[in-house]
Coordinates of C-alpha atoms in Angstrom, one line a residue:
M1 CA 70.3 115.0 -28.6
T2 CA 70.9 111.5 -27.2
A3 CA 72.8 112.9 -24.3
K4 CA 70.1 115.1 -23.5
R5 CA 67.4 112.2 -23.5
K6 CA 69.5 110.2 -21.3
N7 CA 69.7 112.7 -18.5
S8 CA 66.0 113.6 -18.8
N9 CA 65.2 111.9 -15.6
S10 CA 68.1 113.4 -13.4
N11 CA 67.7 116.9 -14.6
E12 CA 64.2 117.8 -14.6
I13 CA 64.4 121.7 -14.6
N14 CA 63.7 122.0 -18.3
N15 CA 61.3 123.1 -20.7
T16 CA 58.2 122.2 -18.8
S17 CA 59.0 123.0 -15.3
T18 CA 56.8 125.6 -14.9
I19 CA 54.3 125.0 -17.6
E20 CA 52.7 122.1 -15.8
A21 CA 52.7 123.8 -12.5
P22 CA 50.8 127.0 -12.5
P23 CA 51.6 129.1 -9.1
A24 CA 49.1 127.6 -6.8
N25 CA 48.0 131.0 -5.6
T26 CA 46.6 132.0 -8.9
M27 CA 43.6 129.6 -8.5
P28 CA 44.7 126.1 -7.3
T29 CA 42.6 124.1 -9.4
T30 CA 43.7 125.8 -12.6
A31 CA 46.1 123.0 -13.7
T32 CA 44.0 120.0 -12.7
N33 CA 43.7 119.3 -16.5
A34 CA 47.2 120.4 -17.2
T35 CA 48.0 116.5 -17.9
T36 CA 46.7 116.8 -21.4
T37 CA 47.1 120.5 -22.3
M38 CA 50.7 121.2 -22.1
T39 CA 52.0 117.7 -23.5
T40 CA 51.9 119.2 -27.0
A41 CA 54.0 122.2 -26.2
T42 CA 56.5 120.1 -24.4
N43 CA 56.8 117.8 -27.7
S44 CA 57.2 121.1 -29.7
A45 CA 60.0 122.4 -27.6
T46 CA 61.9 119.2 -27.3
A47 CA 61.6 118.4 -31.0
A48 CA 62.3 121.6 -32.3
R49 CA 65.6 121.7 -30.4
M50 CA 66.5 119.0 -32.9
N51 CA 66.3 121.7 -35.5
S52 CA 68.4 124.4 -34.0
G53 CA 71.7 123.2 -34.9
T54 CA 71.6 125.6 -37.9
I55 CA 70.8 128.6 -36.0
A56 CA 74.4 129.0 -34.6
A57 CA 75.7 129.3 -37.9
N58 CA 73.4 132.4 -38.6
N59 CA 73.5 133.9 -35.1
G60 CA 77.1 133.3 -34.3
P61 CA 78.8 130.7 -32.2
S62 CA 77.3 129.5 -29.0
T63 CA 80.6 130.1 -27.1
P64 CA 80.6 133.5 -25.0
A65 CA 83.5 135.0 -26.7
A66 CA 81.8 134.9 -30.3
A67 CA 78.4 135.8 -29.0
A68 CA 76.7 138.9 -30.8
P69 CA 76.3 141.9 -28.5
R70 CA 72.6 141.9 -29.2
R71 CA 72.1 138.1 -28.8
E72 CA 70.2 137.0 -25.5
P73 CA 72.5 135.1 -22.9
H74 CA 72.3 131.3 -23.0
I75 CA 71.0 130.0 -19.8
S76 CA 72.1 126.7 -18.2
T77 CA 71.0 124.8 -15.5
S78 CA 73.2 124.6 -12.5
S79 CA 73.3 120.9 -12.5
N80 CA 74.9 119.9 -15.8
G81 CA 74.8 123.0 -18.0
D82 CA 72.0 121.8 -20.3
D83 CA 69.4 124.3 -21.2
E84 CA 66.5 122.9 -23.3
T85 CA 65.8 125.5 -25.7
D86 CA 64.2 125.3 -29.0
V87 CA 64.2 126.9 -32.6
I88 CA 61.8 129.5 -32.0
G89 CA 63.7 130.7 -29.0
D90 CA 67.0 130.8 -30.7
L91 CA 65.6 132.9 -33.4
V92 CA 63.8 135.6 -31.5
G93 CA 65.7 135.2 -28.3
H94 CA 65.2 133.5 -25.3
F95 CA 63.6 136.4 -23.0
G96 CA 64.0 139.8 -24.7
K97 CA 62.1 142.8 -24.9
W98 CA 59.1 141.2 -26.8
Q99 CA 59.0 138.3 -24.2
C100 CA 59.1 140.7 -21.4
L101 CA 56.2 143.0 -22.7
M102 CA 54.0 140.0 -23.5
T103 CA 54.7 138.4 -20.0
M104 CA 53.5 141.8 -18.3
L105 CA 50.4 142.0 -20.4
L106 CA 49.4 138.7 -19.8
S107 CA 50.1 139.0 -15.8
L108 CA 47.4 141.7 -16.0
F109 CA 44.6 138.9 -16.5
Q110 CA 45.4 137.7 -13.0
V111 CA 44.1 141.0 -11.5
P112 CA 40.3 140.3 -12.0
N113 CA 40.9 136.9 -11.0
T114 CA 42.3 137.8 -7.8
F115 CA 39.6 140.4 -7.4
H116 CA 36.8 137.6 -7.9
I117 CA 38.3 135.2 -5.6
S118 CA 38.9 137.3 -2.6
S119 CA 35.8 139.4 -3.1
P120 CA 33.9 137.4 -0.5
V121 CA 36.1 138.8 2.0
Y122 CA 34.3 142.2 1.8
Q123 CA 30.9 141.0 0.1
A124 CA 30.2 138.3 2.6
I125 CA 31.4 140.0 5.8
S126 CA 29.1 139.4 8.9
K127 CA 27.2 142.4 10.1
N128 CA 25.6 143.4 13.5
F129 CA 22.0 142.6 13.2
W130 CA 19.2 142.5 15.3
C131 CA 15.4 141.2 14.9
R132 CA 13.3 143.9 13.2
R133 CA 11.4 146.3 15.6
P134 CA 7.9 147.1 14.9
T135 CA 7.1 150.3 13.0
H136 CA 5.9 152.1 15.9
L137 CA 9.0 151.2 18.0
Q138 CA 11.6 152.0 15.6
D139 CA 12.8 154.9 17.8
L140 CA 13.5 152.6 20.5
P141 CA 17.0 151.7 21.4
V142 CA 18.4 148.5 20.1
D143 CA 19.5 147.2 23.4
V144 CA 16.3 147.9 25.0
W145 CA 14.6 146.3 22.3
R146 CA 16.7 143.3 22.6
N147 CA 15.9 143.2 26.3
I148 CA 12.1 143.6 26.0
S149 CA 11.7 141.2 23.1
D150 CA 14.0 138.8 24.7
S151 CA 15.9 138.4 21.6
Q152 CA 19.5 138.6 22.7
D153 CA 20.5 136.0 20.5
N154 CA 19.1 137.9 17.4
C155 CA 17.4 134.9 16.1
F156 CA 14.4 134.1 18.3
Q157 CA 12.1 136.6 20.2
A158 CA 9.2 136.6 22.5
N159 CA 6.0 135.5 21.3
I160 CA 4.0 138.7 21.8
D161 CA 1.6 140.8 19.8
W162 CA 3.5 143.9 19.4
S163 CA 0.7 145.7 17.7
Q164 CA -1.2 145.9 21.2
L165 CA 1.6 147.8 22.7
P166 CA -0.2 151.2 24.1
N167 CA 1.1 154.4 22.4
D168 CA 1.9 156.1 25.9
S169 CA 4.3 153.7 26.6
V170 CA 6.4 154.6 23.5
Q171 CA 6.2 158.2 24.8
L172 CA 8.3 157.2 27.9
Q173 CA 11.2 156.7 25.5
P174 CA 13.0 159.9 26.3
A175 CA 12.7 159.5 30.0
L176 CA 13.9 156.0 29.7
Q177 CA 16.9 157.0 27.7
Q178 CA 17.7 159.9 30.3
L179 CA 17.7 157.3 32.9
I180 CA 20.0 154.9 31.2
R181 CA 22.6 158.0 30.7
Q182 CA 22.3 158.7 34.4
Q183 CA 23.1 155.3 35.1
Q184 CA 26.0 155.3 32.7
Q185 CA 27.4 158.5 34.0
S186 CA 27.1 157.4 37.7
Y187 CA 30.5 156.8 39.7
V188 CA 28.9 154.7 42.4
N189 CA 27.8 151.0 42.0
L190 CA 24.1 150.6 41.8
P191 CA 22.5 148.0 43.8
H192 CA 21.1 145.1 42.4
E193 CA 17.6 146.3 42.1
P194 CA 15.3 146.7 39.0
S195 CA 17.0 149.0 36.7
A196 CA 15.2 151.7 34.7
V197 CA 15.3 149.2 31.6
S198 CA 13.7 146.3 33.8
A199 CA 11.3 149.0 35.0
F200 CA 10.4 149.9 31.7
Q201 CA 10.0 146.4 30.6
H202 CA 7.6 145.6 33.3
Y203 CA 5.6 148.9 32.4
V204 CA 5.4 148.0 28.9
L205 CA 4.7 144.2 28.8
S206 CA 2.1 144.2 31.8
P207 CA -0.6 145.3 29.5
L208 CA 0.4 142.2 27.3
A209 CA 0.6 139.5 29.9
V210 CA -2.6 138.0 28.4
V211 CA -1.1 137.3 25.2
Q212 CA 2.6 136.5 26.3
N213 CA 3.6 132.8 26.9
E214 CA 6.9 131.4 27.8
S215 CA 7.7 130.1 24.1
R216 CA 9.9 132.1 21.6
I217 CA 9.4 132.4 17.9
A218 CA 11.9 132.5 15.2
C219 CA 12.4 136.1 13.8
T220 CA 11.3 136.7 10.3
A221 CA 12.9 140.0 9.5
W222 CA 16.0 141.7 10.8
E223 CA 17.7 145.2 10.7
Y224 CA 21.5 145.8 10.4
D225 CA 23.9 148.2 11.6
D226 CA 24.3 150.9 8.9
N227 CA 27.3 152.6 10.8
D228 CA 29.7 149.9 10.5
N229 CA 31.7 151.0 7.5
L230 CA 30.9 147.8 5.8
G231 CA 27.7 148.9 3.8
N232 CA 25.2 146.5 2.2
T233 CA 26.7 142.7 1.8
W234 CA 25.5 139.5 1.1
T235 CA 24.2 139.3 4.6
S236 CA 21.9 142.5 4.5
Q237 CA 20.9 141.7 1.0
W238 CA 19.3 138.3 1.4
D239 CA 19.1 138.0 5.2
L240 CA 21.8 135.4 5.3
V241 CA 21.8 135.2 9.2
C242 CA 20.8 132.6 11.7
D243 CA 19.9 129.4 10.0
K244 CA 20.6 131.1 6.7
E245 CA 24.2 132.0 7.3
Y246 CA 25.6 129.3 5.8
F247 CA 24.5 130.3 2.4
K248 CA 27.4 132.7 2.3
N249 CA 29.8 129.7 2.3
V250 CA 27.7 128.0 -0.3
A251 CA 27.9 130.9 -2.6
E252 CA 31.7 130.7 -2.3
M253 CA 31.7 126.8 -2.9
F254 CA 29.7 127.5 -6.0
F255 CA 32.4 129.5 -7.4
L256 CA 35.0 126.9 -6.1
L257 CA 32.8 124.3 -7.9
G258 CA 33.0 126.1 -11.0
V259 CA 36.7 126.5 -10.7
A260 CA 37.1 122.9 -10.3
T261 CA 35.0 122.1 -13.3
G262 CA 36.6 124.7 -15.5
G263 CA 39.9 123.2 -14.7
I264 CA 38.8 119.9 -16.3
L265 CA 37.4 121.5 -19.5
S266 CA 40.0 124.7 -20.0
G267 CA 43.1 122.1 -20.9
Y268 CA 41.3 120.2 -23.4
L269 CA 39.8 123.5 -25.2
S270 CA 43.0 125.4 -25.1
D271 CA 44.9 122.5 -26.9
K272 CA 42.0 122.3 -29.4
F273 CA 41.3 125.9 -30.1
G274 CA 44.6 127.6 -28.9
R275 CA 45.6 129.4 -26.0
K276 CA 44.9 133.0 -27.2
K277 CA 41.2 132.2 -28.3
M278 CA 40.4 130.4 -25.3
L279 CA 42.1 133.3 -23.1
F280 CA 39.9 136.0 -24.6
I281 CA 36.9 134.0 -24.8
S282 CA 37.1 133.1 -21.2
A283 CA 38.1 137.0 -20.3
V284 CA 35.1 138.0 -22.4
L285 CA 32.5 135.7 -20.3
Q286 CA 34.3 136.5 -17.1
T287 CA 33.7 140.2 -17.6
I288 CA 30.0 139.5 -18.5
F289 CA 29.3 137.3 -15.4
G290 CA 31.2 139.4 -13.3
L291 CA 29.1 142.6 -14.4
A292 CA 26.0 140.4 -14.3
L293 CA 26.6 139.8 -10.6
Y294 CA 25.6 143.4 -10.0
F295 CA 21.9 142.8 -10.9
P296 CA 20.5 139.6 -9.3
K297 CA 17.6 140.1 -6.7
S298 CA 17.4 136.5 -6.0
L299 CA 19.8 134.5 -4.1
E300 CA 19.5 131.5 -6.5
M301 CA 20.4 133.6 -9.6
F302 CA 23.4 134.9 -7.8
L303 CA 24.6 131.4 -6.8
L304 CA 24.3 130.4 -10.6
L305 CA 26.3 133.4 -11.8
R306 CA 29.0 132.8 -9.2
A307 CA 29.3 129.3 -10.2
L308 CA 29.7 130.2 -14.0
L309 CA 32.2 133.0 -12.9
G310 CA 34.3 130.4 -11.5
L311 CA 34.2 128.2 -14.4
V312 CA 35.4 130.8 -16.9
S313 CA 38.0 132.4 -14.5
V314 CA 40.1 129.2 -14.0
S315 CA 40.2 129.2 -17.8
V316 CA 41.5 133.0 -17.8
T317 CA 44.3 132.1 -15.3
Y318 CA 45.1 128.8 -17.1
A319 CA 45.3 130.0 -20.7
G320 CA 47.1 133.2 -19.8
L321 CA 49.6 131.5 -17.6
I322 CA 50.3 129.1 -20.4
L323 CA 50.5 131.4 -23.2
A324 CA 52.9 133.6 -21.2
I325 CA 55.3 130.8 -20.6
E326 CA 55.0 129.5 -24.1
Y327 CA 56.5 132.6 -25.4
V328 CA 59.9 131.7 -23.9
D329 CA 61.9 128.5 -23.5
G330 CA 64.7 127.2 -21.0
K331 CA 65.0 128.4 -17.7
W332 CA 63.2 131.5 -18.4
R333 CA 59.8 129.5 -18.4
T334 CA 60.3 129.3 -14.7
I335 CA 61.0 133.0 -14.5
A336 CA 57.9 133.8 -16.7
G337 CA 55.7 131.6 -14.6
M338 CA 56.6 133.5 -11.4
Y339 CA 56.1 136.8 -13.1
N340 CA 52.5 136.1 -13.0
L341 CA 52.6 136.1 -9.2
F342 CA 53.4 139.9 -8.8
P343 CA 49.9 141.0 -9.7
L344 CA 48.3 139.1 -6.9
P345 CA 49.5 141.1 -3.9
I346 CA 49.0 144.3 -5.7
S347 CA 45.3 143.0 -6.4
Y348 CA 44.8 142.3 -2.9
M349 CA 45.6 145.6 -1.9
L350 CA 43.6 147.4 -4.6
I351 CA 40.6 145.5 -3.6
A352 CA 40.7 146.5 -0.1
G353 CA 40.8 150.0 -1.1
I354 CA 38.1 149.9 -3.6
A355 CA 35.7 147.9 -0.9
Y356 CA 36.6 150.6 1.7
L357 CA 35.4 153.3 -0.9
T358 CA 32.4 151.7 -2.0
Q359 CA 31.2 149.9 1.1
D360 CA 28.4 148.0 -1.0
Y361 CA 28.6 144.8 -2.4
Q362 CA 27.1 145.7 -5.5
R363 CA 29.3 148.6 -6.4
L364 CA 32.4 146.7 -5.5
Q365 CA 31.1 143.9 -8.0
L366 CA 30.6 146.7 -10.6
C367 CA 34.2 148.0 -9.9
I368 CA 35.8 144.6 -10.0
G369 CA 34.1 143.6 -13.3
I370 CA 34.9 146.8 -15.4
P371 CA 38.7 146.1 -15.8
G372 CA 37.9 143.1 -17.8
I373 CA 36.5 145.2 -20.4
F374 CA 40.1 147.0 -21.0
L375 CA 41.7 143.6 -21.1
C376 CA 39.6 142.4 -23.9
F377 CA 41.3 144.9 -26.1
L378 CA 44.6 143.2 -25.7
W379 CA 43.3 140.5 -28.3
F380 CA 45.0 143.0 -30.8
V381 CA 48.4 143.2 -29.2
V382 CA 48.8 139.6 -27.8
P383 CA 49.7 136.9 -30.4
E384 CA 48.9 133.2 -30.3
S385 CA 51.4 130.8 -28.8
P386 CA 54.1 130.4 -31.7
R387 CA 54.9 126.8 -30.1
W388 CA 51.2 125.8 -30.2
L389 CA 50.8 127.0 -33.8
L390 CA 53.9 125.0 -34.8
V391 CA 52.5 121.9 -33.1
K392 CA 49.4 122.2 -35.3
G393 CA 51.6 122.9 -38.5
R394 CA 50.4 126.5 -39.0
I395 CA 53.7 127.6 -40.5
A396 CA 52.6 130.8 -41.9
E397 CA 51.4 132.2 -38.4
V398 CA 54.4 131.2 -36.6
K399 CA 56.8 133.0 -39.4
D400 CA 54.6 136.1 -38.9
I401 CA 55.0 136.2 -35.2
I402 CA 58.7 135.1 -35.3
Q403 CA 59.3 138.2 -37.8
R404 CA 57.6 140.7 -35.5
A405 CA 59.2 139.4 -32.3
A406 CA 62.6 139.4 -33.8
K407 CA 62.0 143.0 -35.1
F408 CA 61.0 144.0 -31.6
N409 CA 63.9 142.2 -29.8
G410 CA 66.3 143.7 -32.4
R411 CA 67.7 140.5 -33.9
Q412 CA 68.5 139.4 -37.5
L413 CA 66.8 136.5 -38.7
P414 CA 68.7 134.2 -41.3
T415 CA 67.1 134.0 -44.6
D416 CA 66.2 130.6 -44.5
F417 CA 64.6 130.4 -41.2
E418 CA 61.3 129.4 -42.5
A419 CA 62.9 125.9 -43.5
M420 CA 63.5 125.2 -40.0
L421 CA 60.0 125.7 -38.8
N422 CA 59.0 122.0 -39.0
P423 CA 56.0 120.5 -37.2
P424 CA 57.7 118.2 -34.4
P425 CA 56.5 114.5 -34.3
Q426 CA 53.6 113.8 -32.0
E427 CA 54.7 111.5 -29.1
D428 CA 52.9 109.3 -27.0
S429 CA 52.0 110.8 -23.7
S430 CA 49.1 108.7 -22.5
Q431 CA 49.8 108.4 -18.8
D432 CA 47.5 108.0 -15.9
C433 CA 47.4 108.5 -12.0
I434 CA 48.7 104.7 -11.7
S435 CA 52.0 105.7 -13.1
L436 CA 52.4 108.1 -10.2
F437 CA 52.7 105.0 -8.0
K438 CA 54.9 102.6 -10.0
S439 CA 58.0 103.0 -8.2
G440 CA 59.1 103.6 -4.6
Y441 CA 60.5 107.2 -5.7
L442 CA 57.3 108.2 -7.5
R443 CA 55.2 106.8 -4.6
C444 CA 56.9 108.9 -2.0
V445 CA 57.0 112.1 -4.2
T446 CA 53.3 111.8 -5.0
I447 CA 52.1 111.2 -1.5
C448 CA 54.3 114.1 0.1
F449 CA 53.1 116.5 -2.6
L450 CA 49.4 115.5 -2.2
C451 CA 49.6 116.2 1.5
I452 CA 51.8 119.5 0.8
W453 CA 49.5 121.0 -1.9
F454 CA 46.4 120.3 0.3
T455 CA 48.3 122.0 3.5
M456 CA 49.6 124.9 1.5
N457 CA 46.2 125.9 0.0
L458 CA 44.4 125.3 3.3
V459 CA 46.7 127.6 5.2
Y460 CA 47.3 130.3 2.5
Y461 CA 43.7 130.6 1.5
G462 CA 42.8 130.1 5.1
L463 CA 44.5 133.2 6.0
I464 CA 43.3 135.2 3.1
L465 CA 39.5 134.4 2.6
N466 CA 39.1 134.5 6.7
M467 CA 40.8 137.8 6.9
S468 CA 37.4 139.2 8.3
S469 CA 37.2 137.0 11.3
F470 CA 40.5 137.9 12.6
G471 CA 39.4 141.3 14.2
G472 CA 40.3 144.9 13.8
N473 CA 39.8 146.7 10.5
V474 CA 39.4 144.2 7.7
Y475 CA 40.4 146.5 4.7
L476 CA 43.8 147.5 6.4
N477 CA 44.4 143.7 7.4
S478 CA 43.7 142.6 3.8
A479 CA 46.0 145.3 2.5
L480 CA 48.7 144.5 4.7
A481 CA 48.6 140.9 3.7
G482 CA 49.0 141.9 0.1
L483 CA 51.8 143.9 1.1
V484 CA 54.0 141.6 2.8
E485 CA 53.5 139.2 -0.3
I486 CA 55.3 141.4 -2.5
P487 CA 58.9 141.0 -0.8
A488 CA 57.9 137.1 -0.1
I489 CA 57.7 136.4 -3.8
A490 CA 60.6 138.6 -4.8
I491 CA 63.0 136.8 -2.1
A492 CA 61.7 133.4 -2.8
M493 CA 62.2 133.9 -6.5
Y494 CA 66.0 135.0 -5.7
I495 CA 66.7 132.3 -3.4
I496 CA 65.4 129.3 -5.2
T497 CA 67.7 130.1 -8.3
K498 CA 70.7 130.0 -6.2
V499 CA 70.3 127.2 -3.5
G500 CA 68.3 124.0 -3.3
K501 CA 64.7 124.4 -2.3
K502 CA 63.9 121.8 0.3
W503 CA 65.1 123.3 3.6
L504 CA 64.0 126.7 2.4
F505 CA 60.6 125.2 1.6
C506 CA 60.4 123.3 4.9
A507 CA 61.3 126.4 6.8
T508 CA 58.4 128.5 5.2
F509 CA 56.1 125.9 6.9
I510 CA 57.6 125.7 10.0
C511 CA 57.8 129.6 10.5
T512 CA 54.2 130.0 9.3
S513 CA 53.5 127.2 12.0
I514 CA 55.1 129.2 14.7
A515 CA 53.5 132.7 13.7
C516 CA 49.9 130.9 13.7
C517 CA 50.7 129.2 16.9
C518 CA 51.6 132.6 18.6
A519 CA 48.5 134.3 16.8
A520 CA 46.3 131.5 18.5
I521 CA 47.7 132.4 21.7
T522 CA 46.7 135.9 21.6
E523 CA 43.2 135.1 20.3
G524 CA 40.4 136.5 22.2
N525 CA 42.6 139.1 24.0
D526 CA 41.4 142.5 22.6
D527 CA 44.1 144.5 24.0
Q528 CA 46.7 142.2 22.3
L529 CA 45.1 142.5 18.9
W530 CA 47.9 144.5 17.3
L531 CA 50.3 141.5 18.4
K532 CA 48.0 138.9 16.9
I533 CA 47.7 140.8 13.5
T534 CA 51.5 141.1 13.5
F535 CA 51.9 137.3 13.9
L536 CA 49.5 136.6 11.1
M537 CA 51.4 139.0 8.9
I538 CA 54.3 136.9 9.6
G539 CA 52.7 133.9 8.8
K540 CA 51.3 135.5 5.7
F541 CA 54.7 136.3 4.4
T542 CA 56.4 132.8 5.0
I543 CA 53.5 131.0 3.5
S544 CA 53.5 133.3 0.5
A545 CA 57.2 132.4 0.0
G546 CA 56.7 128.8 0.4
N547 CA 53.6 129.0 -2.3
T548 CA 55.9 130.6 -4.7
I549 CA 58.4 127.6 -4.3
M550 CA 55.9 124.8 -4.3
P551 CA 55.0 124.6 -8.0
V552 CA 58.7 124.7 -9.2
Y553 CA 59.8 122.2 -6.8
T554 CA 56.9 119.9 -7.7
A555 CA 57.8 120.1 -11.3
E556 CA 61.4 119.5 -10.7
L557 CA 60.8 116.1 -8.9
Y558 CA 58.5 114.7 -11.3
P559 CA 60.2 112.9 -14.4
T560 CA 59.1 114.6 -17.9
A561 CA 56.8 111.8 -19.2
I562 CA 54.6 112.0 -16.0
R563 CA 55.0 115.5 -14.7
N564 CA 51.7 116.7 -16.0
V565 CA 49.9 113.7 -14.4
G566 CA 51.6 114.4 -11.0
V567 CA 51.1 118.3 -11.1
G568 CA 47.3 117.5 -12.2
A569 CA 47.0 115.3 -9.2
C570 CA 48.3 118.0 -6.8
N571 CA 46.0 120.3 -7.9
V572 CA 42.9 117.9 -7.2
A573 CA 44.3 117.9 -3.5
A574 CA 44.6 122.0 -3.6
G575 CA 41.2 122.1 -5.1
A576 CA 39.6 120.2 -1.9
A577 CA 41.5 122.4 0.5
L578 CA 40.2 125.5 -1.4
I579 CA 36.7 124.4 -1.1
L580 CA 36.9 123.8 2.6
T581 CA 38.6 127.4 3.5
P582 CA 35.2 129.2 3.6
Y583 CA 34.2 127.1 6.2
L584 CA 37.3 127.4 8.6
S585 CA 35.8 130.7 10.3
L586 CA 32.9 128.5 11.6
L587 CA 35.3 126.5 13.7
N588 CA 35.8 129.8 16.0
K589 CA 32.0 129.5 16.9
I590 CA 33.0 126.0 18.6
E591 CA 36.1 127.3 20.4
I592 CA 37.7 130.6 19.9
H593 CA 41.4 129.2 19.3
F594 CA 40.0 126.4 17.0
M595 CA 40.8 127.9 13.6
M596 CA 44.3 129.1 14.1
T597 CA 45.3 125.9 16.3
L598 CA 44.3 124.0 13.1
L599 CA 46.5 126.2 10.9
T600 CA 49.2 125.7 13.1
A601 CA 49.2 121.9 13.1
F602 CA 48.4 121.8 9.4
A603 CA 51.5 124.1 8.7
F604 CA 53.7 122.1 11.0
F605 CA 52.5 118.7 9.4
G606 CA 53.5 120.3 5.9
G607 CA 56.8 121.2 6.9
F608 CA 57.4 117.7 8.5
V609 CA 56.3 116.0 5.0
V610 CA 58.8 118.1 3.1
L611 CA 61.6 116.5 4.9
F612 CA 60.7 113.1 3.2
L613 CA 61.3 114.7 -0.3
P614 CA 64.7 114.7 -2.0
E615 CA 66.5 117.9 -2.6
T616 CA 66.2 119.8 -5.9
I617 CA 67.9 118.6 -8.8
A618 CA 70.2 121.2 -9.3
A619 CA 71.6 120.5 -5.7
Q620 CA 72.0 116.9 -6.6
T621 CA 75.2 115.4 -8.6
K622 CA 75.0 113.3 -11.6
S623 CA 76.0 110.2 -9.8
E624 CA 73.2 110.3 -7.4
P625 CA 70.4 108.2 -8.5
R626 CA 66.7 109.5 -8.0
E627 CA 65.4 106.4 -6.7
E628 CA 67.6 106.5 -3.7
K629 CA 66.8 110.2 -2.8
C630 CA 63.2 109.4 -1.3

């Protein structure tokens, strides 16, 4: 135990390497309050290890030759062979069938979370619109209406009393349409003389000359294209166009503000009331608010429900991830944390298909809210965290869970195992953000990771949440973006267990920067849309791999005592980036290449900052002091 404590600052991939670092793409602000929540679990795993010495006598020696055939393998880190397991892991197995099943079940809670955070891609998508035509001009072609009403910008129109338009002018529409078709079918260049449309304008508007003036007035109502395969969206439901277009971004920002607030509260509540109770209370509320969003007729009520949905969604993400990680110990905590990533790309593909089939924001909201009902029934399957229960001194419940888990894993418990389940002593873990800047090493790591987490989330969610602004079929693009993330996560998970993370992490940023740069070059060329989408998918692949590496890399480089504080500070930067991402698409209204150029610059900046970080601990030797690595 003494030797392990002496090496705790030089070998940081241990029992908390993933607990305090929820994967960034499962809701970046999830771990903002992880600084307090996971300290008790860390204490439990560390202190319980002191009691595990007697386990070897009951389960066989720890040497490979004497290991029982059904005993789980003892995992070691690559740096010094240490593996911080605890008494619970030694009793039930470090990662057996029971832990695998629980991890898979808990990862399902990420599905509705992913649905809700990515739904604005389809629900808030912009539609083709124009100023509403008077009732007696409903049959007038839209292009003609825009011309005669001087409303090409679709926000203002000529100040004309359309009720005075004579009926006989409306009867000329068939003749007008015939003239337009003749012009379109003509193979000769027409001279620059008044066309059929302008002639019709003159005929129609001349009786109104007395009421017409040179001023234009704002449109008060709009019509929307019903044949765009987008259906009813936030835009068409509440007329979020022209001077109210920004409300679409406000609705998403309300959700993200709820996420930030929930990140502050969820850690404290999860510590106080338990991971399971917090998970399922949040899941029930998430289901209620998600289904309630089907009904609002007012934008104000809709915004309020979006904020409440974000508030509880982050708690579902947080509690579910922590619960999954606390079922295992040692190296398997990193693996269990990463397993929670796999439902994300699948969820991106699912919601793209659901949105295409429904093509209505209300029906889509109903479809993504229903799965939460079934997840709530997992209350009867998923147990409370045994390590949290041990910290709270609830030994009888810990005993029951251990017996069921050991039986499921096919392990035989020693007769006196209950005597080994002693609540660990509580350690002083009062650290604040000032501790992140107390040494040169910590200052370097903290500043670098603040920049990296901001950049990663800005680029990753900048690509996901603005998929509708890239052109092409939004449903196909979103499905492809989810598809490419599956191999990205799998490859990253494999590689980071074999080699150091620094250069691989840097490469993901640089490759993303190159892909975004190529996409920016092709921006605006409709005949090269396929090439642009290809570059975007390459960028999504590489940034997804980097997003898998980032939380584990962060946890490795922070000392155990301040790891919670460090990761919590990083998630503040991630939350700030996430709030900005809905507004990135507005940059293209300034200049068409602006958004992709900005993502290119930030991705390159992120790769550059990684160069200032030390290599991962597994790649360092024991003789290399950490203070000299940054």
